Short mmCIF file of C-alpha atoms in Angstrom, two decimals:
data_model
loop_
_atom_site.label_atom_id
_atom_site.label_comp_id
_atom_site.label_asym_id
_atom_site.label_seq_id
_atom_site.Cartn_x
_atom_site.Cartn_y
_atom_site.Cartn_z
CA UNK D 1 -38.06 38.41 58.44
CA UNK D 2 -40.66 36.21 56.77
CA UNK D 3 -40.13 33.49 54.14
CA UNK D 4 -40.76 35.78 51.13
CA UNK D 5 -38.16 38.29 52.30
CA UNK D 6 -35.53 35.54 52.76
CA UNK D 7 -36.13 34.22 49.22
CA UNK D 8 -35.70 37.72 47.76
CA UNK D 9 -32.40 38.22 49.60
CA UNK D 10 -31.11 34.86 48.45
CA UNK D 11 -31.95 35.70 44.84
CA UNK D 12 -30.18 39.06 45.14
CA UNK D 13 -27.09 37.38 46.64
CA UNK D 14 -27.01 34.87 43.74
CA UNK D 15 -27.20 37.72 41.23
CA UNK D 16 -24.28 39.54 42.91
CA UNK D 17 -22.19 36.36 42.84
CA UNK D 18 -22.94 35.91 39.13
CA UNK D 19 -21.89 39.48 38.35
CA UNK D 20 -18.74 39.03 40.39
CA UNK D 21 -17.78 35.97 38.37
CA UNK D 22 -18.18 37.82 35.08
CA UNK D 23 -16.09 40.70 36.37
CA UNK D 24 -13.29 38.33 37.37
CA UNK D 25 -13.18 36.73 33.90
CA UNK D 26 -13.04 40.13 32.20
CA UNK D 27 -10.26 41.24 34.50
CA UNK D 28 -8.14 38.20 33.67
CA UNK D 29 -8.65 38.88 29.94
CA UNK D 30 -7.64 42.54 30.38
CA UNK D 31 -4.41 41.47 32.10
CA UNK D 32 -3.15 40.30 28.71
CA UNK D 33 -3.34 43.88 27.47
CA UNK D 34 -2.52 46.26 30.35
CA UNK D 35 -2.30 49.42 28.24
CA UNK D 36 -5.62 50.84 26.90
CA UNK D 37 -4.53 51.25 23.24
CA UNK D 38 -3.94 47.57 22.64
CA UNK D 39 -5.32 45.07 20.12
CA UNK D 40 -5.32 41.34 20.70
CA UNK D 41 -4.68 39.16 17.64
CA UNK D 42 -7.24 36.41 18.01
CA UNK D 43 -5.86 34.53 14.98
CA UNK D 44 -2.50 34.00 16.70
CA UNK D 45 -3.79 30.86 18.42
CA UNK D 46 -5.25 29.44 15.20
CA UNK D 47 -3.02 27.01 13.30
CA UNK D 48 -3.59 25.53 9.87
CA UNK D 49 -2.88 21.79 9.75
CA UNK D 50 -2.46 19.64 6.66
CA UNK D 51 -4.52 16.51 6.18
CA UNK D 52 -3.08 13.60 8.16
CA UNK D 53 -3.91 10.01 7.20
CA UNK D 54 -2.87 7.41 9.75
CA UNK D 55 -2.84 3.73 8.81
CA UNK D 56 -1.48 1.21 11.24
CA UNK D 57 -1.99 -1.90 13.25
CA UNK D 58 -1.93 -2.80 16.94
CA UNK D 59 -0.03 -5.98 16.12
CA UNK D 60 3.63 -5.52 16.90
CA UNK D 61 6.01 -6.13 14.03
CA UNK D 62 3.34 -5.96 11.31
CA UNK D 63 3.76 -3.50 8.47
CA UNK D 64 1.14 -0.93 7.50
CA UNK D 65 -2.22 -2.28 6.40
CA UNK D 66 -2.88 -2.71 2.70
CA UNK D 67 -0.98 -4.32 -0.14
CA UNK D 68 2.22 -2.79 -1.41
CA UNK D 69 2.52 -1.53 -4.95
CA UNK D 70 4.53 -3.94 -7.11
CA UNK D 71 6.68 -2.15 -9.71
CA UNK D 72 8.49 -3.94 -12.54
CA UNK D 73 10.83 -1.44 -14.21
CA UNK D 74 12.65 -1.53 -17.52
CA UNK D 75 15.81 -3.08 -16.07
CA UNK D 76 13.85 -5.94 -14.48
CA UNK D 77 12.04 -6.64 -17.75
CA UNK D 78 15.34 -6.86 -19.65
CA UNK D 79 16.95 -9.01 -16.95
CA UNK D 80 14.04 -11.47 -16.95
CA UNK D 81 14.87 -12.63 -20.48
CA UNK D 82 11.20 -12.83 -21.48
CA UNK D 83 10.10 -11.51 -24.84
CA UNK D 84 6.37 -11.16 -24.17
CA UNK D 85 4.57 -9.01 -21.63
CA UNK D 86 2.34 -11.91 -20.55
CA UNK D 87 5.46 -13.91 -19.66
CA UNK D 88 6.79 -11.04 -17.57
CA UNK D 89 3.48 -10.72 -15.74
CA UNK D 90 3.43 -14.49 -15.15
CA UNK D 91 6.35 -14.03 -12.73
CA UNK D 92 4.07 -12.11 -10.35
CA UNK D 93 2.85 -14.46 -7.63
CA UNK D 94 -0.62 -12.90 -7.42
CA UNK D 95 -1.23 -13.35 -11.16
CA UNK D 96 -3.11 -16.46 -12.40
CA UNK D 97 -3.07 -15.61 -16.10
CA UNK D 98 -2.08 -19.17 -17.01
CA UNK D 99 -5.32 -20.65 -15.73
CA UNK D 100 -8.09 -18.64 -17.38
CA UNK D 101 -10.22 -19.05 -20.47
CA UNK D 102 -8.44 -16.23 -22.28
CA UNK D 103 -5.32 -18.34 -22.83
CA UNK D 104 -7.08 -21.55 -23.80
CA UNK D 105 -6.10 -23.74 -26.72
CA UNK D 106 -6.56 -21.93 -30.04
CA UNK D 107 -9.21 -23.28 -32.32
CA UNK D 108 -12.03 -22.37 -34.65
CA UNK D 109 -14.55 -21.92 -31.87
CA UNK D 110 -12.18 -20.23 -29.43
CA UNK D 111 -12.67 -16.53 -30.08
CA UNK D 112 -11.33 -15.48 -26.67
CA UNK D 113 -7.73 -16.44 -27.33
CA UNK D 114 -5.38 -13.86 -25.82
CA UNK D 115 -3.46 -13.03 -22.67
CA UNK D 116 -5.27 -11.62 -19.67
CA UNK D 117 -3.97 -10.45 -16.31
CA UNK D 118 -5.99 -12.17 -13.58
CA UNK D 119 -4.98 -11.20 -10.06
CA UNK D 120 -6.05 -13.51 -7.22
CA UNK D 121 -7.61 -15.94 -9.72
CA UNK D 122 -11.09 -14.48 -9.30
CA UNK D 123 -12.18 -15.08 -12.90
CA UNK D 124 -12.25 -13.34 -16.24
CA UNK D 125 -12.80 -9.58 -16.15
CA UNK D 126 -11.97 -9.06 -12.47
CA UNK D 127 -8.62 -7.26 -12.94
CA UNK D 128 -8.55 -3.72 -14.28
CA UNK D 129 -5.78 -3.33 -16.87
CA UNK D 130 -4.73 0.22 -17.76
CA UNK D 131 -2.22 1.65 -20.23
CA UNK D 132 -0.79 4.99 -19.10
CA UNK D 133 -3.64 5.18 -16.62
CA UNK D 134 -6.35 4.81 -19.30
CA UNK D 135 -8.82 1.98 -19.81
CA UNK D 136 -8.44 -0.11 -22.95
CA UNK D 137 -10.92 -1.67 -25.31
CA UNK D 138 -11.98 -5.14 -24.23
CA UNK D 139 -11.07 -8.22 -26.28
CA UNK D 140 -12.92 -11.43 -26.99
CA UNK D 141 -16.26 -11.96 -28.63
CA UNK D 142 -17.95 -10.99 -25.35
CA UNK D 143 -15.53 -8.19 -24.48
CA UNK D 144 -14.70 -9.84 -21.18
CA UNK D 145 -10.96 -9.18 -20.81
CA UNK D 146 -8.09 -6.90 -21.85
CA UNK D 147 -5.53 -8.58 -24.08
CA UNK D 148 -2.05 -7.48 -22.97
CA UNK D 149 -0.31 -9.52 -25.66
CA UNK D 150 -0.97 -6.71 -28.13
CA UNK D 151 1.53 -4.47 -26.30
CA UNK D 152 5.18 -4.85 -27.43
CA UNK D 153 7.36 -5.54 -24.42
CA UNK D 154 10.05 -3.21 -25.82
CA UNK D 155 7.63 -0.27 -25.58
CA UNK D 156 7.05 -0.69 -21.84
CA UNK D 157 8.81 1.58 -19.36
CA UNK D 158 7.43 -0.08 -16.21
CA UNK D 159 4.47 -2.04 -14.91
CA UNK D 160 2.66 -1.01 -11.72
CA UNK D 161 0.55 -3.68 -10.01
CA UNK D 162 -1.80 -3.12 -7.07
CA UNK D 163 -2.87 -6.64 -5.97
CA UNK D 164 -5.76 -5.40 -3.84
CA UNK D 165 -9.44 -5.08 -4.54
CA UNK D 166 -10.39 -1.48 -5.36
CA UNK D 167 -13.85 -1.98 -6.80
CA UNK D 168 -15.22 0.80 -4.59
CA UNK D 169 -13.18 3.31 -6.60
CA UNK D 170 -12.87 1.78 -10.07
CA UNK D 171 -15.83 -0.56 -10.43
CA UNK D 172 -16.49 -4.28 -10.49
CA UNK D 173 -13.66 -4.97 -12.96
CA UNK D 174 -11.12 -4.07 -10.23
CA UNK D 175 -12.15 -6.69 -7.68
CA UNK D 176 -8.84 -8.51 -8.04
CA UNK D 177 -6.68 -5.40 -8.37
CA UNK D 178 -5.22 -3.01 -10.94
CA UNK D 179 -2.38 -3.34 -13.45
CA UNK D 180 -1.09 -0.13 -15.01
CA UNK D 181 1.31 -0.49 -17.94
CA UNK D 182 3.38 2.65 -18.47
CA UNK D 183 4.81 3.08 -21.97
CA UNK D 184 8.20 4.60 -22.67
CA UNK D 185 8.28 8.35 -23.11
CA UNK D 186 10.89 10.63 -24.61
CA UNK D 187 12.34 7.68 -26.52
CA UNK D 188 14.52 8.83 -29.38
CA UNK D 189 15.84 6.50 -32.05
CA UNK D 190 15.29 2.96 -33.30
CA UNK D 191 15.49 -0.24 -31.26
CA UNK D 192 15.37 -3.76 -32.68
CA UNK D 193 15.18 -7.03 -30.75
CA UNK D 194 15.38 -10.66 -31.86
CA UNK D 195 14.84 -13.59 -29.54
CA UNK D 196 14.77 -17.34 -30.08
CA UNK D 197 14.69 -20.48 -27.98
CA UNK D 198 14.45 -24.22 -28.57
CA UNK D 199 13.89 -27.37 -26.57
CA UNK D 200 15.08 -30.94 -27.02
CA UNK D 201 12.43 -31.56 -29.66
CA UNK D 202 10.68 -29.71 -32.46
CA UNK D 203 9.30 -27.04 -30.11
CA UNK D 204 10.80 -23.62 -30.79
CA UNK D 205 9.95 -20.03 -29.94
CA UNK D 206 10.77 -16.97 -32.01
CA UNK D 207 10.12 -13.25 -31.53
CA UNK D 208 11.16 -10.05 -33.26
CA UNK D 209 10.42 -6.49 -32.15
CA UNK D 210 10.99 -3.04 -33.60
CA UNK D 211 10.54 0.23 -31.73
CA UNK D 212 10.72 3.71 -33.29
CA UNK D 213 10.36 6.90 -31.29
CA UNK D 214 10.82 10.64 -31.56
CA UNK D 215 10.62 13.18 -28.76
CA UNK D 216 10.32 16.93 -29.21
CA UNK D 217 9.37 20.04 -27.32
CA UNK D 218 5.69 19.62 -28.23
CA UNK D 219 5.34 15.93 -27.48
CA UNK D 220 6.57 12.50 -28.41
CA UNK D 221 5.69 9.75 -30.88
CA UNK D 222 6.21 6.05 -30.21
CA UNK D 223 5.51 3.18 -32.61
CA UNK D 224 6.18 -0.45 -31.79
CA UNK D 225 5.83 -3.75 -33.62
CA UNK D 226 6.35 -7.26 -32.27
CA UNK D 227 5.96 -10.71 -33.81
CA UNK D 228 5.73 -13.85 -31.70
CA UNK D 229 5.59 -17.44 -32.88
CA UNK D 230 5.95 -20.69 -30.95
CA UNK D 231 5.40 -24.38 -31.50
CA UNK D 232 3.59 -26.64 -29.09
CA UNK D 233 5.53 -29.05 -26.90
CA UNK D 234 3.56 -32.28 -26.97
CA UNK D 235 3.52 -34.76 -24.13
CA UNK D 236 4.76 -37.49 -26.48
CA UNK D 237 8.06 -35.62 -26.79
CA UNK D 238 8.86 -36.40 -23.17
CA UNK D 239 9.15 -39.66 -21.27
CA UNK D 240 6.27 -40.60 -19.02
#
């Protein structure tokens, strides 16, 4: 037997081994259906899975990544004793609304006077303020902030605060976070509120609010009015 004949035999042996392997695989598949009139349901092994989002940390004892949603409901607003929405929001640790240009001293040249929510203290216009999930018209002569003082506190059902930058989803005005003020729905009747406070001097604070609502099968109507007035507390009224 020469070299060419040996190569031909080796090739034929490899072909026989390959065919034998295919036959063995087919035989194992046929074992699942021994009787000839049989149909195999190929979709039986397929399973539909819902979307799974996993957020965690390798650090033991640490909660899930991301800031928690802060919710201030109606009961918490009433229990706080505050009569203005900006005072309620001032209780949130992440809010720096007392240190921005929007709440500066009123004057002839101060056209930005108002109350702005400023999470993380990143500057004017860095916190997105929504009412019922909708953007509001900007206040100030430059339109740089949303004035929350125009919302009667009696008309608020709850306040949802996300103190985390979400500019990738909502734009550059959400760098500091998002505040969503949810108004009361299905309110039926009339609600009146009067609030007053005084210090050991001439400084006083007065507020009055009226809320009227009607709810029906086709929708609801809510109208609110609030008046706030306060006197300044001068440094000369207190000892050094």
